mmCIF file of C-alpha atoms in Angstrom:
data_model
loop_
_atom_site.group_PDB
_atom_site.id
_atom_site.type_symbol
_atom_site.label_atom_id
_atom_site.label_comp_id
_atom_site.label_asym_id
_atom_site.label_seq_id
_atom_site.Cartn_x
_atom_site.Cartn_y
_atom_site.Cartn_z
ATOM 1 C CA MET A 114 0.027 -0.019 -0.032
ATOM 2 C CA LYS A 115 1.418 3.424 -1.019
ATOM 3 C CA VAL A 116 1.301 5.944 1.817
ATOM 4 C CA ASN A 117 1.092 9.556 0.844
ATOM 5 C CA SER A 118 0.906 12.797 2.743
ATOM 6 C CA SER A 119 -2.818 12.897 2.633
ATOM 7 C CA ASN A 120 -3.095 9.550 4.264
ATOM 8 C CA LEU A 121 -0.587 10.521 7.010
ATOM 9 C CA ILE A 122 -2.710 13.621 7.730
ATOM 10 C CA ILE A 123 -5.896 11.618 8.114
ATOM 11 C CA ALA A 124 -4.091 9.162 10.306
ATOM 12 C CA ASP A 125 -2.762 11.998 12.489
ATOM 13 C CA GLY A 126 -6.282 13.446 12.768
ATOM 14 C CA PHE A 127 -7.622 10.129 13.988
ATOM 15 C CA GLU A 128 -4.820 9.519 16.473
ATOM 16 C CA PRO A 129 -6.494 11.121 19.634
ATOM 17 C CA MET A 130 -9.711 9.124 18.803
ATOM 18 C CA ALA A 131 -7.752 5.842 18.555
ATOM 19 C CA LYS A 132 -6.165 6.415 21.950
ATOM 20 C CA LEU A 133 -9.497 7.211 23.434
ATOM 21 C CA THR A 134 -10.943 3.941 22.111
ATOM 22 C CA ILE A 135 -8.070 2.028 23.700
ATOM 23 C CA SER A 136 -8.407 3.825 27.070
ATOM 24 C CA LEU A 137 -12.139 3.080 27.214
ATOM 25 C CA GLN A 138 -11.487 -0.615 27.027
ATOM 26 C CA SER A 139 -9.844 -0.550 30.544
ATOM 27 C CA SER A 140 -11.494 -2.575 33.340
ATOM 28 C CA GLN A 141 -12.998 -0.853 36.405
ATOM 29 C CA LEU A 142 -13.609 2.337 34.398
ATOM 30 C CA THR A 143 -15.716 4.956 36.281
ATOM 31 C CA MET A 144 -17.698 7.813 34.679
ATOM 32 C CA GLY A 145 -14.959 10.094 35.946
ATOM 33 C CA ASP A 146 -12.219 8.160 34.223
ATOM 34 C CA CYS A 147 -14.284 8.019 30.997
ATOM 35 C CA TYR A 148 -14.945 11.755 31.131
ATOM 36 C CA LEU A 149 -11.319 12.615 31.762
ATOM 37 C CA ALA A 150 -10.253 10.462 28.781
ATOM 38 C CA TRP A 151 -12.964 12.076 26.670
ATOM 39 C CA LEU A 152 -11.651 15.539 27.642
ATOM 40 C CA ARG A 153 -8.036 14.626 26.869
ATOM 41 C CA CYS A 154 -9.169 13.468 23.429
ATOM 42 C CA LYS A 155 -11.053 16.767 22.823
ATOM 43 C CA LEU A 156 -7.969 18.828 23.850
ATOM 44 C CA LEU A 157 -5.742 16.794 21.469
ATOM 45 C CA LEU A 158 -8.154 17.118 18.586
ATOM 46 C CA GLY A 159 -8.400 20.811 19.099
ATOM 47 C CA LYS A 160 -4.626 21.135 18.585
ATOM 48 C CA LYS A 161 -4.546 19.306 15.300
ATOM 49 C CA GLY A 162 -6.167 22.027 13.224
ATOM 50 C CA HIS A 163 -7.231 19.470 10.591
ATOM 51 C CA PRO A 164 -10.874 19.495 9.086
ATOM 52 C CA LEU A 165 -11.290 15.895 10.016
ATOM 53 C CA SER A 166 -10.183 16.595 13.683
ATOM 54 C CA GLU A 167 -12.571 19.591 13.777
ATOM 55 C CA GLN A 168 -15.500 17.430 12.640
ATOM 56 C CA LEU A 169 -14.717 14.789 15.214
ATOM 57 C CA LEU A 170 -14.531 17.412 17.840
ATOM 58 C CA ALA A 171 -17.823 18.867 16.858
ATOM 59 C CA ASN A 172 -19.442 15.472 16.989
ATOM 60 C CA MET A 173 -17.963 14.837 20.478
ATOM 61 C CA GLU A 174 -19.244 18.127 21.818
ATOM 62 C CA SER A 175 -22.668 17.367 20.507
ATOM 63 C CA ARG A 176 -22.704 13.906 22.162
ATOM 64 C CA GLU A 177 -21.402 15.543 25.358
ATOM 65 C CA LEU A 178 -24.590 17.482 25.646
ATOM 66 C CA ALA A 179 -26.607 14.274 26.100
ATOM 67 C CA LEU A 180 -24.079 12.925 28.681
ATOM 68 C CA THR A 181 -24.180 15.969 30.852
ATOM 69 C CA ASN A 182 -27.918 15.953 30.775
ATOM 70 C CA ASN A 183 -28.008 12.584 32.558
ATOM 71 C CA ASN A 184 -28.380 12.847 36.279
ATOM 72 C CA ALA A 185 -26.620 9.490 37.043
ATOM 73 C CA PHE A 186 -23.586 10.640 34.990
ATOM 74 C CA LEU A 187 -23.537 13.904 36.813
ATOM 75 C CA ALA A 188 -23.839 12.216 40.242
ATOM 76 C CA ALA A 189 -20.786 10.015 39.435
ATOM 77 C CA LEU A 190 -18.839 13.067 38.457
ATOM 78 C CA PHE A 191 -19.883 14.805 41.686
ATOM 79 C CA PHE A 192 -18.059 12.229 43.718
ATOM 80 C CA ASP A 193 -14.901 12.480 41.599
ATOM 81 C CA GLN A 194 -12.935 15.431 42.965
ATOM 82 C CA ARG A 195 -10.570 15.312 39.937
ATOM 83 C CA ILE A 196 -13.665 16.899 38.200
ATOM 84 C CA ASN A 197 -15.780 18.382 40.856
ATOM 85 C CA TYR A 198 -13.670 20.773 42.926
ATOM 86 C CA ARG A 199 -13.423 24.491 43.923
ATOM 87 C CA ASN A 200 -13.733 26.641 40.743
ATOM 88 C CA SER A 201 -13.686 23.595 38.504
ATOM 89 C CA PRO A 202 -14.078 24.529 34.763
ATOM 90 C CA LEU A 203 -15.594 21.125 34.131
ATOM 91 C CA PHE A 204 -18.638 21.369 36.328
ATOM 92 C CA THR A 205 -21.181 24.179 36.003
ATOM 93 C CA GLU A 206 -23.308 25.309 39.036
ATOM 94 C CA ASN A 207 -26.452 24.097 37.371
ATOM 95 C CA GLN A 208 -24.838 20.648 36.781
ATOM 96 C CA ARG A 209 -23.642 20.585 40.353
ATOM 97 C CA GLN A 210 -27.028 21.371 41.698
ATOM 98 C CA ALA A 211 -28.748 18.719 39.544
ATOM 99 C CA ALA A 212 -26.319 16.154 40.815
ATOM 100 C CA LEU A 213 -26.814 17.262 44.436
ATOM 101 C CA ASP A 214 -30.574 16.966 44.130
ATOM 102 C CA TYR A 215 -30.226 13.580 42.512
ATOM 103 C CA LEU A 216 -27.931 12.334 45.277
ATOM 104 C CA LYS A 217 -30.282 13.542 47.915
ATOM 105 C CA ASN A 218 -33.100 11.377 46.467
ATOM 106 C CA ILE A 219 -30.759 8.346 46.344
ATOM 107 C CA TRP A 220 -29.850 8.884 50.051
ATOM 108 C CA ARG A 221 -33.513 9.000 50.940
ATOM 109 C CA SER A 222 -34.051 5.712 49.124
ATOM 110 C CA ILE A 223 -31.120 4.237 51.029
ATOM 111 C CA GLN A 224 -32.577 5.319 54.357
ATOM 112 C CA ARG A 225 -35.932 3.950 53.489
ATOM 113 C CA ALA A 226 -34.423 0.571 52.552
ATOM 114 C CA SER A 227 -32.356 0.396 55.728
ATOM 115 C CA GLN A 228 -35.382 1.271 57.941
ATOM 116 C CA HIS A 229 -37.590 -1.376 56.428
ATOM 117 C CA GLY A 230 -34.942 -4.061 56.094
ATOM 118 C CA PRO A 231 -35.497 -7.217 54.035
ATOM 119 C CA SER A 232 -39.099 -8.126 53.390
ATOM 120 C CA ASN A 233 -40.207 -11.438 54.933
ATOM 121 C CA VAL A 234 -42.551 -13.553 52.868
ATOM 122 C CA SER A 235 -44.875 -15.624 54.984
ATOM 123 C CA THR A 236 -45.391 -19.284 54.253
ATOM 124 C CA ASP A 237 -48.420 -19.565 56.449
ATOM 125 C CA ASP A 238 -51.664 -20.836 54.983
ATOM 126 C CA PRO A 239 -54.052 -17.821 54.984
ATOM 127 C CA LEU A 240 -56.933 -20.229 55.716
ATOM 128 C CA GLU A 241 -55.389 -21.203 58.976
ATOM 129 C CA GLY A 242 -55.671 -17.802 60.725
ATOM 130 C CA HIS A 243 -53.873 -14.609 60.444
ATOM 131 C CA SER A 244 -50.120 -14.621 59.923
ATOM 132 C CA ALA A 245 -47.752 -11.978 61.331
ATOM 133 C CA ASP A 246 -47.553 -10.452 57.830
ATOM 134 C CA TYR A 247 -51.336 -10.199 57.746
ATOM 135 C CA GLU A 248 -51.503 -8.368 61.022
ATOM 136 C CA GLY A 249 -48.622 -6.055 60.353
ATOM 137 C CA ILE A 250 -49.479 -4.909 56.859
ATOM 138 C CA LEU A 251 -51.294 -1.788 58.044
ATOM 139 C CA GLU A 252 -48.377 -0.808 60.270
ATOM 140 C CA GLU A 253 -45.997 -1.370 57.309
ATOM 141 C CA TYR A 254 -48.171 0.908 55.169
ATOM 142 C CA PHE A 255 -48.091 3.682 57.653
ATOM 143 C CA ARG A 256 -44.320 3.409 58.132
ATOM 144 C CA SER A 257 -43.834 3.611 54.423
ATOM 145 C CA HIS A 258 -46.054 6.586 54.217
ATOM 146 C CA ASP A 259 -44.258 8.376 56.996
ATOM 147 C CA ALA A 260 -40.913 7.664 55.478
ATOM 148 C CA SER A 261 -41.945 8.993 52.085
ATOM 149 C CA GLN A 262 -42.950 12.222 53.733
ATOM 150 C CA ASP A 263 -39.696 12.574 55.532
ATOM 151 C CA THR A 264 -37.470 14.739 53.207
ATOM 152 C CA SER A 265 -34.836 15.724 55.712
ATOM 153 C CA ILE A 266 -31.215 14.999 55.337
ATOM 154 C CA SER A 267 -28.811 15.209 58.243
ATOM 155 C CA THR A 268 -26.937 18.570 58.250
ATOM 156 C CA SER A 269 -23.656 16.621 58.576
ATOM 157 C CA LEU A 270 -24.225 14.777 55.292
ATOM 158 C CA PHE A 271 -25.438 17.774 53.509
ATOM 159 C CA ASP A 272 -22.325 19.760 54.607
ATOM 160 C CA GLN A 273 -20.063 16.964 53.537
ATOM 161 C CA LEU A 274 -21.698 16.876 50.039
ATOM 162 C CA GLU A 275 -21.320 20.659 49.777
ATOM 163 C CA ASP A 276 -17.630 20.421 50.905
ATOM 164 C CA LEU A 277 -16.820 18.191 48.008
ATOM 165 C CA SER A 278 -17.411 21.130 45.619
ATOM 166 C CA ARG A 279 -15.405 23.519 47.819
ATOM 167 C CA SER A 280 -12.357 21.199 48.189
ATOM 168 C CA PRO A 281 -9.129 21.503 46.031
ATOM 169 C CA ARG A 282 -8.618 19.306 43.031
ATOM 170 C CA LEU A 283 -7.794 15.750 43.958
ATOM 171 C CA LYS A 284 -4.534 14.315 42.703
ATOM 172 C CA LEU A 285 -4.576 10.510 42.944
ATOM 173 C CA GLU A 286 -1.356 8.656 43.727
ATOM 174 C CA GLN A 287 0.270 6.446 41.117
ATOM 175 C CA GLY A 288 -2.036 3.386 40.432
ATOM 176 C CA GLN A 289 -4.786 4.655 42.725
ATOM 177 C CA SER A 290 -8.290 4.918 41.407
ATOM 178 C CA ILE A 291 -11.262 7.058 42.558
ATOM 179 C CA LEU A 292 -12.740 3.981 44.014
ATOM 180 C CA ASP A 293 -9.610 3.287 46.081
ATOM 181 C CA TYR A 294 -9.820 6.844 47.324
ATOM 182 C CA TRP A 295 -13.396 6.364 48.576
ATOM 183 C CA TYR A 296 -12.465 3.018 50.142
ATOM 184 C CA GLY A 297 -10.062 4.903 52.158
ATOM 185 C CA GLN A 298 -12.792 7.225 53.400
ATOM 186 C CA LYS A 299 -15.154 4.484 54.563
ATOM 187 C CA GLN A 300 -14.264 4.774 58.333
ATOM 188 C CA ALA A 301 -14.019 8.557 58.435
ATOM 189 C CA LYS A 302 -17.157 9.315 56.333
ATOM 190 C CA PRO A 303 -19.387 6.249 56.395
ATOM 191 C CA ASP A 304 -22.492 7.913 54.974
ATOM 192 C CA LEU A 305 -20.654 9.743 52.230
ATOM 193 C CA TYR A 306 -18.864 6.464 51.379
ATOM 194 C CA SER A 307 -22.199 4.551 51.060
ATOM 195 C CA LEU A 308 -23.511 7.279 48.772
ATOM 196 C CA ALA A 309 -20.372 7.414 46.746
ATOM 197 C CA MET A 310 -20.494 3.618 46.159
ATOM 198 C CA VAL A 311 -24.004 3.898 44.733
ATOM 199 C CA ALA A 312 -23.080 6.891 42.551
ATOM 200 C CA LEU A 313 -19.788 5.400 41.248
ATOM 201 C CA ALA A 314 -21.365 1.948 40.518
ATOM 202 C CA ALA A 315 -22.824 3.209 37.249
ATOM 203 C CA PRO A 316 -20.909 1.435 34.487
ATOM 204 C CA ALA A 317 -19.144 3.808 32.124
ATOM 205 C CA THR A 318 -18.916 1.268 29.213
ATOM 206 C CA GLN A 319 -20.130 -2.222 28.194
ATOM 207 C CA VAL A 320 -16.581 -3.545 28.004
ATOM 208 C CA SER A 321 -17.028 -5.879 31.080
ATOM 209 C CA ASN A 322 -20.219 -7.335 29.489
ATOM 210 C CA GLU A 323 -18.384 -7.986 26.139
ATOM 211 C CA ARG A 324 -15.537 -9.666 27.968
ATOM 212 C CA ALA A 325 -18.037 -11.817 29.863
ATOM 213 C CA PHE A 326 -19.647 -13.045 26.632
ATOM 214 C CA SER A 327 -16.153 -13.767 25.119
ATOM 215 C CA THR A 328 -15.163 -15.741 28.255
ATOM 216 C CA LEU A 329 -18.464 -17.629 28.174
ATOM 217 C CA ALA A 330 -17.624 -18.903 24.737
ATOM 218 C CA PHE A 331 -14.581 -20.702 26.165
ATOM 219 C CA ILE A 332 -16.601 -22.275 28.912
ATOM 220 C CA LEU A 333 -19.827 -23.300 27.203
ATOM 221 C CA THR A 334 -18.404 -25.523 24.530
ATOM 222 C CA LYS A 335 -20.141 -28.248 22.541
ATOM 223 C CA LEU A 336 -18.818 -30.794 24.966
ATOM 224 C CA ARG A 337 -20.191 -28.942 27.978
ATOM 225 C CA THR A 338 -23.754 -28.085 26.907
ATOM 226 C CA ARG A 339 -25.202 -30.006 29.941
ATOM 227 C CA LEU A 340 -23.688 -27.658 32.561
ATOM 228 C CA GLY A 341 -26.321 -26.438 34.898
ATOM 229 C CA GLU A 342 -27.107 -22.709 35.070
ATOM 230 C CA SER A 343 -25.819 -22.344 38.598
ATOM 231 C CA THR A 344 -22.618 -24.307 37.789
ATOM 232 C CA LEU A 345 -22.077 -22.220 34.640
ATOM 233 C CA ALA A 346 -22.533 -18.981 36.565
ATOM 234 C CA ASN A 347 -19.994 -20.032 39.267
ATOM 235 C CA ILE A 348 -17.411 -20.996 36.636
ATOM 236 C CA LEU A 349 -17.847 -17.699 34.839
ATOM 237 C CA PHE A 350 -17.626 -15.815 38.093
ATOM 238 C CA ILE A 351 -14.293 -17.401 38.925
ATOM 239 C CA ARG A 352 -12.895 -16.873 35.375
ATOM 240 C CA LEU A 353 -13.896 -13.173 35.398
ATOM 241 C CA ASN A 354 -12.473 -12.583 38.918
ATOM 242 C CA ALA A 355 -9.376 -14.734 38.836
ATOM 243 C CA GLU A 356 -7.044 -11.983 40.125
ATOM 244 C CA LEU A 357 -9.133 -11.690 43.270
ATOM 245 C CA PHE A 358 -8.831 -15.412 43.973
ATOM 246 C CA HIS A 359 -4.991 -15.217 43.690
ATOM 247 C CA GLN A 360 -5.019 -12.738 46.548
ATOM 248 C CA ILE A 361 -6.824 -15.158 48.985
ATOM 249 C CA THR A 362 -4.586 -16.888 51.470
ATOM 250 C CA VAL A 363 -5.779 -19.940 53.136
#
């Protein structure tokens, strides 16, 4: 294949996008990681000064509008202090407020779930008298109603959420992720940690799903079609989390 200057210019224009594609294939990618890689690609495209790069940049900015209108996306960025920090150019006040309102609703849901605990399904025969569930259903109804009316959030948690936006930009240590950072805050800020784990749990890409399907093809072969669903799920879990099992000491 003959390579001319035109082909080289096109390849150079695509380079930032190619690097972005590779970085988005990483495992344990959070929304913040995804957004920072996205921003890096935009900055590099902006320096190319090539019509192709300019078109790619315009398409990315158009797509970004949809991303930043998603409350789950904003909530994940809110807990990433590489993005949400004092005077951050990446987070507008409207986006910060939308994320804050969304996180407050999540916290209320967490509180209601913790108050009610797991539901107990009665195995009693309804024809043999009233079970405990039958007697307590009205009380459960009123408790649910009272909880739904309770819109208060502790001042401490509210202040901690506000402090995230007033803190300096977070610089992670080499090899540390934003998840590692919040694991380290579990004891000092347990409520904030619980909320962060929910917000940061949103997957940024479908890479993990694609890898799971690829791994499944090596397990469920023609000679192993009679594997039970539970057995298959257990084998797949071990294959996908092999690095964790290597850390276990017996």
